[in-house]
mmCIF file of C-alpha atoms and ligand atoms in Angstrom:
data_model
loop_
_atom_site.group_PDB
_atom_site.id
_atom_site.type_symbol
_atom_site.label_atom_id
_atom_site.label_comp_id
_atom_site.label_asym_id
_atom_site.label_seq_id
_atom_site.Cartn_x
_atom_site.Cartn_y
_atom_site.Cartn_z
ATOM 1 C CA MET A 1 -65.189 -88.253 81.146
ATOM 2 C CA ASN A 2 -63.710 -88.131 77.684
ATOM 3 C CA PRO A 3 -63.447 -91.759 76.486
ATOM 4 C CA PHE A 4 -60.240 -91.027 74.569
ATOM 5 C CA VAL A 5 -58.569 -89.702 77.717
ATOM 6 C CA ASN A 6 -59.665 -92.878 79.536
ATOM 7 C CA ALA A 7 -58.347 -95.046 76.696
ATOM 8 C CA MET A 8 -54.951 -93.335 76.848
ATOM 9 C CA ARG A 9 -54.740 -93.961 80.606
ATOM 10 C CA GLN A 10 -55.224 -97.660 79.881
ATOM 11 C CA LEU A 11 -52.513 -97.552 77.227
ATOM 12 C CA ASP A 12 -50.037 -95.717 79.478
ATOM 13 C CA ARG A 13 -50.464 -98.281 82.239
ATOM 14 C CA ALA A 14 -49.566 -101.183 79.929
ATOM 15 C CA ALA A 15 -46.841 -99.229 78.105
ATOM 16 C CA GLY A 16 -45.115 -98.506 81.442
ATOM 17 C CA ILE A 17 -45.035 -102.191 82.419
ATOM 18 C CA LEU A 18 -43.900 -103.216 78.931
ATOM 19 C CA LYS A 19 -41.225 -100.483 78.889
ATOM 20 C CA LEU A 20 -42.395 -99.471 75.420
ATOM 21 C CA SER A 21 -40.146 -97.019 73.561
ATOM 22 C CA ASP A 22 -41.300 -93.383 73.712
ATOM 23 C CA ASN A 23 -41.628 -93.339 69.941
ATOM 24 C CA ILE A 24 -43.965 -96.337 69.719
ATOM 25 C CA GLN A 25 -45.971 -95.103 72.696
ATOM 26 C CA ASP A 26 -46.350 -91.679 71.019
ATOM 27 C CA ILE A 27 -47.488 -93.250 67.757
ATOM 28 C CA LEU A 28 -50.031 -95.331 69.684
ATOM 29 C CA LYS A 29 -51.447 -92.160 71.237
ATOM 30 C CA LYS A 30 -52.844 -90.863 67.950
ATOM 31 C CA PRO A 31 -54.950 -92.353 65.173
ATOM 32 C CA ILE A 32 -53.204 -92.567 61.794
ATOM 33 C CA ARG A 33 -56.014 -90.405 60.413
ATOM 34 C CA VAL A 34 -59.518 -89.260 61.263
ATOM 35 C CA LEU A 35 -61.741 -88.679 58.244
ATOM 36 C CA SER A 36 -64.527 -86.222 58.775
ATOM 37 C CA ALA A 37 -67.324 -85.119 56.468
ATOM 38 C CA ARG A 38 -70.632 -83.327 56.529
ATOM 39 C CA LEU A 39 -73.148 -85.540 54.750
ATOM 40 C CA SER A 40 -75.975 -83.822 52.875
ATOM 41 C CA VAL A 41 -79.097 -85.933 52.897
ATOM 42 C CA GLU A 42 -82.438 -85.247 51.284
ATOM 43 C CA MET A 43 -85.189 -85.763 53.837
ATOM 44 C CA ASP A 44 -88.656 -87.104 52.949
ATOM 45 C CA ASP A 45 -90.132 -83.592 53.158
ATOM 46 C CA GLY A 46 -87.805 -82.427 50.371
ATOM 47 C CA GLU A 47 -85.486 -80.431 52.669
ATOM 48 C CA THR A 48 -81.771 -81.179 52.794
ATOM 49 C CA ARG A 49 -80.126 -81.784 56.163
ATOM 50 C CA GLU A 50 -76.465 -82.101 57.070
ATOM 51 C CA PHE A 51 -75.051 -84.781 59.341
ATOM 52 C CA GLN A 52 -71.558 -84.867 60.822
ATOM 53 C CA ALA A 53 -69.732 -88.131 60.055
ATOM 54 C CA PHE A 54 -66.353 -89.572 61.118
ATOM 55 C CA ARG A 55 -64.112 -92.510 60.383
ATOM 56 C CA SER A 56 -61.099 -92.925 62.639
ATOM 57 C CA GLN A 57 -58.338 -95.174 61.276
ATOM 58 C CA TYR A 58 -56.247 -95.811 64.349
ATOM 59 C CA ASN A 59 -53.585 -98.401 63.600
ATOM 60 C CA ASP A 60 -53.069 -100.896 60.778
ATOM 61 C CA ALA A 61 -49.756 -102.498 61.741
ATOM 62 C CA ARG A 62 -51.428 -105.933 62.056
ATOM 63 C CA GLY A 63 -53.788 -105.635 59.064
ATOM 64 C CA PRO A 64 -56.545 -103.513 57.503
ATOM 65 C CA PHE A 65 -58.423 -101.124 59.819
ATOM 66 C CA LYS A 66 -61.509 -102.859 61.228
ATOM 67 C CA GLY A 67 -64.465 -101.649 63.239
ATOM 68 C CA GLY A 68 -68.102 -100.692 63.251
ATOM 69 C CA ILE A 69 -70.036 -97.557 62.389
ATOM 70 C CA ARG A 70 -72.249 -96.045 65.091
ATOM 71 C CA TYR A 71 -75.384 -93.943 64.487
ATOM 72 C CA HIS A 72 -76.074 -91.994 67.676
ATOM 73 C CA PRO A 73 -76.844 -88.374 68.611
ATOM 74 C CA GLY A 74 -74.003 -88.444 71.178
ATOM 75 C CA VAL A 75 -71.226 -89.385 68.712
ATOM 76 C CA THR A 76 -68.116 -87.183 68.990
ATOM 77 C CA GLU A 77 -64.726 -87.267 67.324
ATOM 78 C CA ASP A 78 -63.021 -88.279 70.586
ATOM 79 C CA GLU A 79 -65.515 -91.081 71.140
ATOM 80 C CA VAL A 80 -64.846 -92.472 67.661
ATOM 81 C CA LYS A 81 -61.085 -92.156 68.241
ATOM 82 C CA ALA A 82 -61.337 -94.070 71.542
ATOM 83 C CA LEU A 83 -63.467 -96.769 69.953
ATOM 84 C CA SER A 84 -60.966 -97.162 67.094
ATOM 85 C CA PHE A 85 -58.115 -97.498 69.613
ATOM 86 C CA TRP A 86 -60.084 -100.176 71.469
ATOM 87 C CA MET A 87 -60.714 -101.978 68.148
ATOM 88 C CA THR A 88 -56.939 -102.055 67.535
ATOM 89 C CA MET A 89 -56.411 -103.639 70.943
ATOM 90 C CA LYS A 90 -59.421 -105.946 70.666
ATOM 91 C CA CYS A 91 -58.273 -107.459 67.376
ATOM 92 C CA ALA A 92 -54.820 -107.983 68.882
ATOM 93 C CA VAL A 93 -56.151 -109.652 72.079
ATOM 94 C CA VAL A 94 -57.893 -112.342 70.030
ATOM 95 C CA GLY A 95 -54.996 -112.518 67.561
ATOM 96 C CA LEU A 96 -56.808 -111.396 64.403
ATOM 97 C CA PRO A 97 -54.713 -110.128 61.478
ATOM 98 C CA LEU A 98 -56.538 -106.793 61.593
ATOM 99 C CA GLY A 99 -55.977 -103.254 62.787
ATOM 100 C CA GLY A 100 -58.485 -100.919 64.393
ATOM 101 C CA GLY A 101 -60.906 -98.323 63.075
ATOM 102 C CA LYS A 102 -64.336 -96.954 63.939
ATOM 103 C CA GLY A 103 -66.941 -94.727 62.358
ATOM 104 C CA GLY A 104 -69.837 -92.676 63.544
ATOM 105 C CA ILE A 105 -72.587 -90.333 62.430
ATOM 106 C CA VAL A 106 -74.168 -87.776 64.747
ATOM 107 C CA VAL A 107 -77.804 -88.710 64.188
ATOM 108 C CA ASP A 108 -80.804 -90.073 66.030
ATOM 109 C CA PRO A 109 -81.761 -92.946 63.707
ATOM 110 C CA LYS A 110 -85.030 -93.462 65.593
ATOM 111 C CA LYS A 111 -86.193 -90.134 64.121
ATOM 112 C CA MET A 112 -85.351 -91.086 60.514
ATOM 113 C CA SER A 113 -87.505 -92.935 57.996
ATOM 114 C CA GLU A 114 -86.178 -96.064 56.267
ATOM 115 C CA LYS A 115 -85.548 -94.097 53.050
ATOM 116 C CA GLU A 116 -83.733 -91.320 54.896
ATOM 117 C CA LEU A 117 -81.516 -93.874 56.642
ATOM 118 C CA GLU A 118 -80.725 -95.454 53.284
ATOM 119 C CA ARG A 119 -79.695 -92.106 51.777
ATOM 120 C CA LEU A 120 -77.596 -91.301 54.871
ATOM 121 C CA SER A 121 -75.812 -94.680 54.734
ATOM 122 C CA ARG A 122 -75.071 -94.325 51.016
ATOM 123 C CA ALA A 123 -73.791 -90.768 51.610
ATOM 124 C CA TYR A 124 -71.338 -92.114 54.204
ATOM 125 C CA VAL A 125 -69.813 -94.469 51.615
ATOM 126 C CA GLN A 126 -69.764 -91.731 48.958
ATOM 127 C CA ALA A 127 -67.783 -89.536 51.359
ATOM 128 C CA PHE A 128 -65.213 -92.125 52.499
ATOM 129 C CA HIS A 129 -65.070 -94.830 49.787
ATOM 130 C CA LYS A 130 -61.498 -94.034 48.724
ATOM 131 C CA TYR A 131 -60.323 -95.063 52.175
ATOM 132 C CA LEU A 132 -62.495 -98.205 52.460
ATOM 133 C CA GLY A 133 -62.056 -101.694 50.967
ATOM 134 C CA PRO A 134 -61.269 -105.292 51.973
ATOM 135 C CA THR A 135 -57.521 -104.575 52.179
ATOM 136 C CA LYS A 136 -57.845 -101.013 53.525
ATOM 137 C CA ASP A 137 -60.598 -100.511 56.082
ATOM 138 C CA VAL A 138 -63.580 -102.765 56.764
ATOM 139 C CA PRO A 139 -66.643 -101.347 58.581
ATOM 140 C CA ALA A 140 -69.319 -103.334 60.443
ATOM 141 C CA PRO A 141 -72.404 -102.698 62.594
ATOM 142 C CA ASP A 142 -72.204 -100.946 65.961
ATOM 143 C CA VAL A 143 -74.734 -99.078 68.125
ATOM 144 C CA TYR A 144 -78.003 -98.557 66.143
ATOM 145 C CA THR A 145 -76.639 -99.906 62.852
ATOM 146 C CA ASN A 146 -77.548 -103.310 61.412
ATOM 147 C CA GLY A 147 -77.386 -105.720 58.471
ATOM 148 C CA GLN A 148 -79.671 -103.610 56.291
ATOM 149 C CA ILE A 149 -77.390 -100.598 56.703
ATOM 150 C CA MET A 150 -74.373 -102.778 55.835
ATOM 151 C CA ALA A 151 -76.262 -103.952 52.720
ATOM 152 C CA TRP A 152 -76.866 -100.361 51.510
ATOM 153 C CA MET A 153 -73.226 -99.476 52.175
ATOM 154 C CA LEU A 154 -71.979 -102.552 50.299
ATOM 155 C CA ASP A 155 -74.276 -101.784 47.373
ATOM 156 C CA GLU A 156 -73.119 -98.170 47.190
ATOM 157 C CA TYR A 157 -69.470 -99.185 47.370
ATOM 158 C CA GLU A 158 -69.836 -101.823 44.638
ATOM 159 C CA LYS A 159 -71.646 -99.318 42.392
ATOM 160 C CA ILE A 160 -68.781 -96.848 42.802
ATOM 161 C CA ILE A 161 -65.965 -99.332 42.122
ATOM 162 C CA GLY A 162 -67.898 -101.298 39.476
ATOM 163 C CA GLU A 163 -67.330 -104.791 40.840
ATOM 164 C CA HIS A 164 -68.334 -107.076 43.689
ATOM 165 C CA ALA A 165 -66.324 -106.729 46.877
ATOM 166 C CA PRO A 166 -68.291 -108.429 49.688
ATOM 167 C CA GLY A 167 -65.267 -108.358 52.027
ATOM 168 C CA MET A 168 -65.377 -104.538 52.181
ATOM 169 C CA ILE A 169 -67.890 -104.653 55.042
ATOM 170 C CA THR A 170 -69.061 -107.256 57.571
ATOM 171 C CA GLY A 171 -72.262 -107.927 59.475
ATOM 172 C CA LYS A 172 -74.009 -108.229 56.103
ATOM 173 C CA PRO A 173 -77.250 -110.172 55.675
ATOM 174 C CA LEU A 174 -76.603 -113.836 54.763
ATOM 175 C CA GLU A 175 -77.963 -113.277 51.224
ATOM 176 C CA LEU A 176 -75.171 -110.771 50.510
ATOM 177 C CA GLY A 177 -72.283 -112.809 51.900
ATOM 178 C CA GLY A 178 -72.835 -112.473 55.642
ATOM 179 C CA SER A 179 -71.622 -115.141 58.038
ATOM 180 C CA ARG A 180 -73.802 -117.455 60.029
ATOM 181 C CA GLY A 181 -73.573 -116.604 63.712
ATOM 182 C CA ARG A 182 -72.494 -112.979 63.156
ATOM 183 C CA ASP A 183 -75.648 -111.462 64.653
ATOM 184 C CA THR A 184 -75.207 -113.286 67.969
ATOM 185 C CA ALA A 185 -71.382 -113.346 67.912
ATOM 186 C CA THR A 186 -70.674 -110.518 70.373
ATOM 187 C CA ALA A 187 -72.907 -112.081 73.006
ATOM 188 C CA GLN A 188 -71.812 -115.640 72.250
ATOM 189 C CA GLY A 189 -68.156 -114.652 72.585
ATOM 190 C CA GLY A 190 -68.938 -112.960 75.916
ATOM 191 C CA ALA A 191 -70.760 -116.076 77.104
ATOM 192 C CA PHE A 192 -67.727 -118.251 76.292
ATOM 193 C CA VAL A 193 -65.529 -115.866 78.289
ATOM 194 C CA LEU A 194 -67.941 -115.891 81.246
ATOM 195 C CA GLN A 195 -68.018 -119.684 81.197
ATOM 196 C CA GLU A 196 -64.209 -119.852 81.452
ATOM 197 C CA LEU A 197 -64.231 -117.380 84.318
ATOM 198 C CA MET A 198 -66.929 -119.345 86.150
ATOM 199 C CA ASP A 199 -64.797 -122.486 85.810
ATOM 200 C CA LYS A 200 -61.811 -120.626 87.287
ATOM 201 C CA LEU A 201 -63.941 -119.412 90.193
ATOM 202 C CA GLY A 202 -65.555 -122.824 90.664
ATOM 203 C CA LYS A 203 -69.077 -121.444 90.150
ATOM 204 C CA LYS A 204 -72.038 -122.979 88.345
ATOM 205 C CA PRO A 205 -74.464 -121.102 86.053
ATOM 206 C CA LYS A 206 -77.482 -122.503 87.915
ATOM 207 C CA LYS A 207 -76.612 -120.606 91.075
ATOM 208 C CA THR A 208 -75.504 -117.412 89.334
ATOM 209 C CA THR A 209 -77.599 -114.266 89.113
ATOM 210 C CA VAL A 210 -77.052 -111.761 86.304
ATOM 211 C CA ALA A 211 -78.156 -108.185 85.536
ATOM 212 C CA ILE A 212 -77.722 -106.733 82.045
ATOM 213 C CA GLN A 213 -77.732 -103.020 81.202
ATOM 214 C CA GLY A 214 -78.532 -102.498 77.498
ATOM 215 C CA PHE A 215 -80.936 -104.503 75.373
ATOM 216 C CA GLY A 216 -79.559 -103.988 71.868
ATOM 217 C CA ASN A 217 -77.783 -106.588 69.750
ATOM 218 C CA ALA A 218 -75.223 -107.414 72.457
ATOM 219 C CA GLY A 219 -77.389 -107.164 75.591
ATOM 220 C CA ALA A 220 -80.532 -108.864 74.305
ATOM 221 C CA ASN A 221 -78.660 -111.791 72.752
ATOM 222 C CA MET A 222 -76.575 -112.138 75.917
ATOM 223 C CA ALA A 223 -79.721 -112.277 78.041
ATOM 224 C CA LYS A 224 -81.115 -115.048 75.823
ATOM 225 C CA ILE A 225 -77.878 -117.077 75.671
ATOM 226 C CA LEU A 226 -77.283 -116.910 79.440
ATOM 227 C CA HIS A 227 -80.929 -117.662 80.218
ATOM 228 C CA ASP A 228 -80.796 -120.719 77.936
ATOM 229 C CA ALA A 229 -77.520 -121.809 79.584
ATOM 230 C CA GLY A 230 -79.222 -121.878 82.987
ATOM 231 C CA TYR A 231 -78.111 -118.552 84.496
ATOM 232 C CA THR A 232 -80.740 -116.584 86.419
ATOM 233 C CA VAL A 233 -81.118 -113.270 84.598
ATOM 234 C CA VAL A 234 -82.826 -111.112 87.221
ATOM 235 C CA ALA A 235 -82.803 -107.718 85.485
ATOM 236 C CA VAL A 236 -82.479 -106.134 82.054
ATOM 237 C CA SER A 237 -82.816 -102.538 80.878
ATOM 238 C CA ASP A 238 -82.737 -100.532 77.659
ATOM 239 C CA SER A 239 -82.175 -96.795 77.141
ATOM 240 C CA ARG A 240 -85.633 -95.955 78.486
ATOM 241 C CA SER A 241 -86.657 -98.499 81.132
ATOM 242 C CA GLY A 242 -85.791 -101.668 82.970
ATOM 243 C CA VAL A 243 -87.457 -104.723 84.514
ATOM 244 C CA CYS A 244 -86.435 -106.917 87.404
ATOM 245 C CA ALA A 245 -87.671 -110.187 88.949
ATOM 246 C CA LYS A 246 -85.903 -111.690 91.950
ATOM 247 C CA HIS A 247 -86.279 -115.300 90.838
ATOM 248 C CA GLY A 248 -85.333 -114.625 87.230
ATOM 249 C CA LEU A 249 -86.955 -113.267 84.076
ATOM 250 C CA ASP A 250 -88.262 -115.508 81.324
ATOM 251 C CA ILE A 251 -86.107 -113.889 78.650
ATOM 252 C CA THR A 252 -87.974 -115.448 75.718
ATOM 253 C CA ARG A 253 -91.123 -113.730 76.971
ATOM 254 C CA VAL A 254 -89.278 -110.466 77.658
ATOM 255 C CA LEU A 255 -88.039 -110.471 74.061
ATOM 256 C CA GLU A 256 -91.575 -111.110 72.779
ATOM 257 C CA HIS A 257 -92.901 -108.277 74.938
ATOM 258 C CA LYS A 258 -90.285 -105.816 73.657
ATOM 259 C CA GLU A 259 -90.941 -106.911 70.063
ATOM 260 C CA LYS A 260 -94.679 -106.413 70.490
ATOM 261 C CA THR A 261 -94.757 -103.171 72.489
ATOM 262 C CA GLY A 262 -91.405 -101.604 71.553
ATOM 263 C CA SER A 263 -90.553 -101.271 75.236
ATOM 264 C CA LEU A 264 -89.494 -103.328 78.249
ATOM 265 C CA SER A 265 -91.841 -101.569 80.626
ATOM 266 C CA GLY A 266 -95.135 -103.211 81.477
ATOM 267 C CA PHE A 267 -93.659 -106.722 81.324
ATOM 268 C CA GLU A 268 -95.958 -108.802 83.487
ATOM 269 C CA GLY A 269 -94.667 -110.366 86.689
ATOM 270 C CA ALA A 270 -91.660 -108.062 86.976
ATOM 271 C CA ASP A 271 -90.928 -104.811 88.781
ATOM 272 C CA ALA A 272 -89.849 -101.665 86.980
ATOM 273 C CA LEU A 273 -86.375 -100.344 87.727
ATOM 274 C CA SER A 274 -84.141 -97.567 86.455
ATOM 275 C CA ASN A 275 -80.795 -97.993 84.718
ATOM 276 C CA ASP A 276 -79.021 -96.653 87.804
ATOM 277 C CA ASP A 277 -80.766 -99.101 90.103
ATOM 278 C CA LEU A 278 -79.926 -102.004 87.806
ATOM 279 C CA LEU A 279 -76.216 -101.267 88.133
ATOM 280 C CA THR A 280 -76.301 -101.463 91.920
ATOM 281 C CA LEU A 281 -78.383 -104.650 92.254
ATOM 282 C CA ASP A 282 -77.059 -107.405 94.498
ATOM 283 C CA VAL A 283 -76.197 -109.906 91.742
ATOM 284 C CA ASP A 284 -73.241 -112.179 91.003
ATOM 285 C CA VAL A 285 -72.554 -110.867 87.506
ATOM 286 C CA LEU A 286 -73.222 -107.362 86.191
ATOM 287 C CA ILE A 287 -73.070 -106.923 82.413
ATOM 288 C CA PRO A 288 -72.931 -103.353 81.100
ATOM 289 C CA ALA A 289 -73.919 -103.750 77.435
ATOM 290 C CA ALA A 290 -74.884 -100.200 76.451
ATOM 291 C CA LEU A 291 -72.479 -97.264 76.113
ATOM 292 C CA GLU A 292 -69.222 -95.872 77.548
ATOM 293 C CA ASN A 293 -68.911 -94.428 81.047
ATOM 294 C CA ALA A 294 -71.848 -96.312 82.603
ATOM 295 C CA ILE A 295 -69.732 -97.031 85.696
ATOM 296 C CA THR A 296 -67.554 -94.220 87.028
ATOM 297 C CA LYS A 297 -66.054 -93.243 90.386
ATOM 298 C CA ASP A 298 -69.466 -91.778 91.250
ATOM 299 C CA ASN A 299 -71.315 -95.101 91.291
ATOM 300 C CA ALA A 300 -68.505 -97.699 91.521
ATOM 301 C CA GLU A 301 -68.614 -97.811 95.336
ATOM 302 C CA LYS A 302 -72.276 -98.791 95.173
ATOM 303 C CA ILE A 303 -71.761 -101.777 92.853
ATOM 304 C CA ARG A 304 -72.454 -105.035 94.647
ATOM 305 C CA ALA A 305 -71.707 -107.579 91.890
ATOM 306 C CA GLY A 306 -68.601 -109.767 92.281
ATOM 307 C CA VAL A 307 -67.959 -109.897 88.535
ATOM 308 C CA ILE A 308 -68.405 -107.181 85.914
ATOM 309 C CA LEU A 309 -68.401 -108.412 82.340
ATOM 310 C CA GLU A 310 -67.967 -105.499 79.930
ATOM 311 C CA LEU A 311 -70.016 -106.284 76.843
ATOM 312 C CA ALA A 312 -70.219 -102.616 75.801
ATOM 313 C CA ASN A 313 -67.109 -100.721 74.751
ATOM 314 C CA GLY A 314 -65.628 -98.620 77.541
ATOM 315 C CA PRO A 315 -68.417 -98.882 80.148
ATOM 316 C CA VAL A 316 -66.040 -98.781 83.149
ATOM 317 C CA THR A 317 -63.708 -95.788 83.617
ATOM 318 C CA PRO A 318 -60.107 -96.132 84.915
ATOM 319 C CA ASP A 319 -61.081 -94.578 88.277
ATOM 320 C CA ALA A 320 -63.821 -97.163 88.718
ATOM 321 C CA ASP A 321 -61.339 -99.895 87.730
ATOM 322 C CA GLU A 322 -59.102 -98.899 90.629
ATOM 323 C CA ILE A 323 -62.001 -99.097 93.075
ATOM 324 C CA PHE A 324 -62.935 -102.579 91.828
ATOM 325 C CA TYR A 325 -59.376 -103.827 91.990
ATOM 326 C CA LYS A 326 -59.057 -102.712 95.627
ATOM 327 C CA LYS A 327 -62.371 -104.348 96.521
ATOM 328 C CA GLY A 328 -61.541 -107.627 94.744
ATOM 329 C CA ILE A 329 -64.323 -107.203 92.175
ATOM 330 C CA ILE A 330 -63.266 -108.864 88.914
ATOM 331 C CA CYS A 331 -63.835 -106.681 85.844
ATOM 332 C CA VAL A 332 -63.506 -108.643 82.595
ATOM 333 C CA PRO A 333 -62.495 -106.023 80.018
ATOM 334 C CA ASP A 334 -64.363 -105.112 76.843
ATOM 335 C CA ILE A 335 -61.421 -105.772 74.522
ATOM 336 C CA LEU A 336 -61.656 -109.432 75.540
ATOM 337 C CA THR A 337 -65.333 -109.889 76.431
ATOM 338 C CA ASN A 338 -66.902 -108.361 73.328
ATOM 339 C CA ALA A 339 -64.279 -109.488 70.795
ATOM 340 C CA GLY A 340 -66.609 -112.223 69.510
ATOM 341 C CA GLY A 341 -68.296 -109.736 67.182
ATOM 342 C CA VAL A 342 -65.166 -108.752 65.316
ATOM 343 C CA THR A 343 -63.931 -112.347 65.393
ATOM 344 C CA VAL A 344 -66.938 -113.526 63.397
ATOM 345 C CA SER A 345 -66.563 -110.407 61.210
ATOM 346 C CA TYR A 346 -63.090 -111.723 60.431
ATOM 347 C CA PHE A 347 -64.607 -115.167 59.671
ATOM 348 C CA GLU A 348 -67.051 -113.386 57.371
ATOM 349 C CA GLN A 349 -64.185 -111.813 55.426
ATOM 350 C CA VAL A 350 -62.391 -115.152 55.226
ATOM 351 C CA GLN A 351 -65.540 -116.783 53.827
ATOM 352 C CA ASN A 352 -66.019 -113.911 51.369
ATOM 353 C CA ALA A 353 -62.459 -114.393 50.118
ATOM 354 C CA MET A 354 -63.010 -118.161 49.633
ATOM 355 C CA ASN A 355 -66.559 -117.641 48.377
ATOM 356 C CA TYR A 356 -67.437 -120.717 50.443
ATOM 357 C CA TYR A 357 -69.535 -120.562 53.595
ATOM 358 C CA TRP A 358 -69.398 -122.331 56.953
ATOM 359 C CA THR A 359 -72.274 -123.818 58.962
ATOM 360 C CA ASP A 360 -73.462 -122.415 62.291
ATOM 361 C CA ALA A 361 -71.640 -125.227 64.084
ATOM 362 C CA GLU A 362 -68.354 -124.514 62.288
ATOM 363 C CA VAL A 363 -68.516 -120.801 63.135
ATOM 364 C CA ARG A 364 -69.389 -121.514 66.764
ATOM 365 C CA GLU A 365 -66.579 -124.003 67.215
ATOM 366 C CA LYS A 366 -63.973 -121.658 65.707
ATOM 367 C CA LEU A 367 -65.276 -118.736 67.786
ATOM 368 C CA GLU A 368 -65.156 -120.772 70.996
ATOM 369 C CA LYS A 369 -61.540 -121.753 70.429
ATOM 370 C CA ILE A 370 -60.437 -118.151 69.842
ATOM 371 C CA MET A 371 -62.344 -116.755 72.846
ATOM 372 C CA VAL A 372 -61.219 -119.497 75.238
ATOM 373 C CA ASP A 373 -57.567 -119.180 74.168
ATOM 374 C CA ALA A 374 -57.714 -115.382 74.507
ATOM 375 C CA PHE A 375 -59.262 -115.651 77.978
ATOM 376 C CA HIS A 376 -56.434 -117.896 79.182
ATOM 377 C CA ALA A 377 -53.751 -115.718 77.572
ATOM 378 C CA VAL A 378 -55.161 -112.670 79.391
ATOM 379 C CA TRP A 379 -55.474 -114.575 82.670
ATOM 380 C CA GLU A 380 -51.850 -115.681 82.395
ATOM 381 C CA LYS A 381 -50.657 -112.067 81.890
ATOM 382 C CA LYS A 382 -52.738 -110.908 84.841
ATOM 383 C CA GLU A 383 -51.234 -113.603 87.107
ATOM 384 C CA LYS A 384 -47.683 -113.069 85.887
ATOM 385 C CA HIS A 385 -47.695 -109.308 86.453
ATOM 386 C CA GLY A 386 -50.037 -109.205 89.455
ATOM 387 C CA VAL A 387 -52.441 -106.780 87.729
ATOM 388 C CA ASP A 388 -56.169 -106.597 86.979
ATOM 389 C CA MET A 389 -57.625 -108.339 83.928
ATOM 390 C CA ARG A 390 -57.835 -105.125 81.891
ATOM 391 C CA THR A 391 -54.129 -104.452 82.314
ATOM 392 C CA GLY A 392 -53.445 -108.124 81.504
ATOM 393 C CA ALA A 393 -55.425 -107.760 78.257
ATOM 394 C CA PHE A 394 -53.642 -104.531 77.352
ATOM 395 C CA LEU A 395 -50.233 -106.066 78.082
ATOM 396 C CA LEU A 396 -51.026 -108.823 75.611
ATOM 397 C CA ALA A 397 -52.516 -106.518 72.961
ATOM 398 C CA VAL A 398 -50.065 -103.607 73.126
ATOM 399 C CA ASP A 399 -47.147 -106.023 72.949
ATOM 400 C CA ARG A 400 -48.594 -107.656 69.808
ATOM 401 C CA VAL A 401 -49.312 -104.331 68.084
ATOM 402 C CA ALA A 402 -45.915 -102.878 69.062
ATOM 403 C CA SER A 403 -44.151 -105.977 67.793
ATOM 404 C CA ALA A 404 -45.877 -105.623 64.381
ATOM 405 C CA MET A 405 -44.856 -101.946 64.337
ATOM 406 C CA ARG A 406 -41.232 -102.842 65.079
ATOM 407 C CA LEU A 407 -41.207 -105.466 62.314
ATOM 408 C CA ARG A 408 -42.340 -102.715 59.940
ATOM 409 C CA GLY A 409 -39.303 -100.669 60.898
ATOM 410 C CA LEU A 410 -40.446 -98.445 63.744
ATOM 411 C CA SER A 411 -38.473 -98.372 66.947
HETATM 412 N N1 LIG B 501 -68.893 -102.920 66.556
HETATM 413 C C1 LIG B 501 -68.353 -104.150 67.028
HETATM 414 C C2 LIG B 501 -67.300 -103.903 68.091
HETATM 415 O O1 LIG B 501 -67.270 -102.871 68.709
HETATM 416 C C3 LIG B 501 -67.902 -105.069 65.900
HETATM 417 C C4 LIG B 501 -66.825 -104.533 65.018
HETATM 418 C C5 LIG B 501 -66.555 -105.389 63.783
HETATM 419 O O2 LIG B 501 -67.145 -106.442 63.626
HETATM 420 O O3 LIG B 501 -65.735 -104.939 62.985
HETATM 421 O O4 LIG B 501 -66.504 -104.751 68.378
#
């Protein structure tokens, strides 16, 4: 279940329908470069430890490489490559003038102190700074990274180059040139997409039940946004535990409970459930918002939801996709659903370049327009070619990237 192998199956499917030239298809099967470094970091006990770090720069035909940096013990080079390919396609689906990149460090950040994390984040920039910058490659948060980490990375970068360059990284705190709405953008974008789909299906939020796997930035904000919009969120889970209540969870209280206790378990008035059980609940909408390969051919047959909204990157494998397509289960693909995050990252860069900042309402309105337009463009492709939504999204994205490559002289 190598995510890069899965990503290439998705590419091949679209490339076949588009009749892409062999040359362009071959170029799209490899990142332009993968930077790799071992970062030496002084730990609080005085010892020095090494951490493996990557930055995959996949394709920049449409603009500078763009994509987050992940801190996770399970990071591998192939995972980072897959994620950077998906970033390329994601930026193209929503029409951003950006390419795709992704970074990662093999580390369990929960076992690091604040000072150790700071030194690790600065070491990452020291290792790769020559390849980063507002017109080269622009990182952002991803799994287990956040605004504070972006702030350290920005500071390190600006110290090295000797001038301010806020557009070199996004997902920054507001005080350092971040954008309003960036922290909730991935979830908000996904909620706009779900709303469009519900309209197409003639369904109302009030009567719709939802289960969400993953309670990080994407999953927790999604739970809150959908709860506030009137959906019945019946189950949520994080990497350790899950909770479920048939008539809906009060998400504001769930968030308070997690904040207070550090865990979802023990939330009053709800039953405990495992991550596996959450995925097979009888709900209308299932939202995987954690990591890749959550839904594979091994559990796809057991899924009972009618709609799967991929808020994580790569949670559904190609084999599982085929099962869903045959059963008439609609899977709304990651490169559309979770593109709200990078869209507001792009807004952040635009605001940094102007040095003038938008209100929450301005960001929200611009995000809604981009997500709604992208949804309809994907839907149109899907209808025209008689394919699933993922293939529709890839048809749109691959065509846009390939066209930029051709304009640059490739054939
Ligand atoms: N990590 C996010 C993603 O996977 C955001 C990337 C960005 O803002 O550049 O889409």
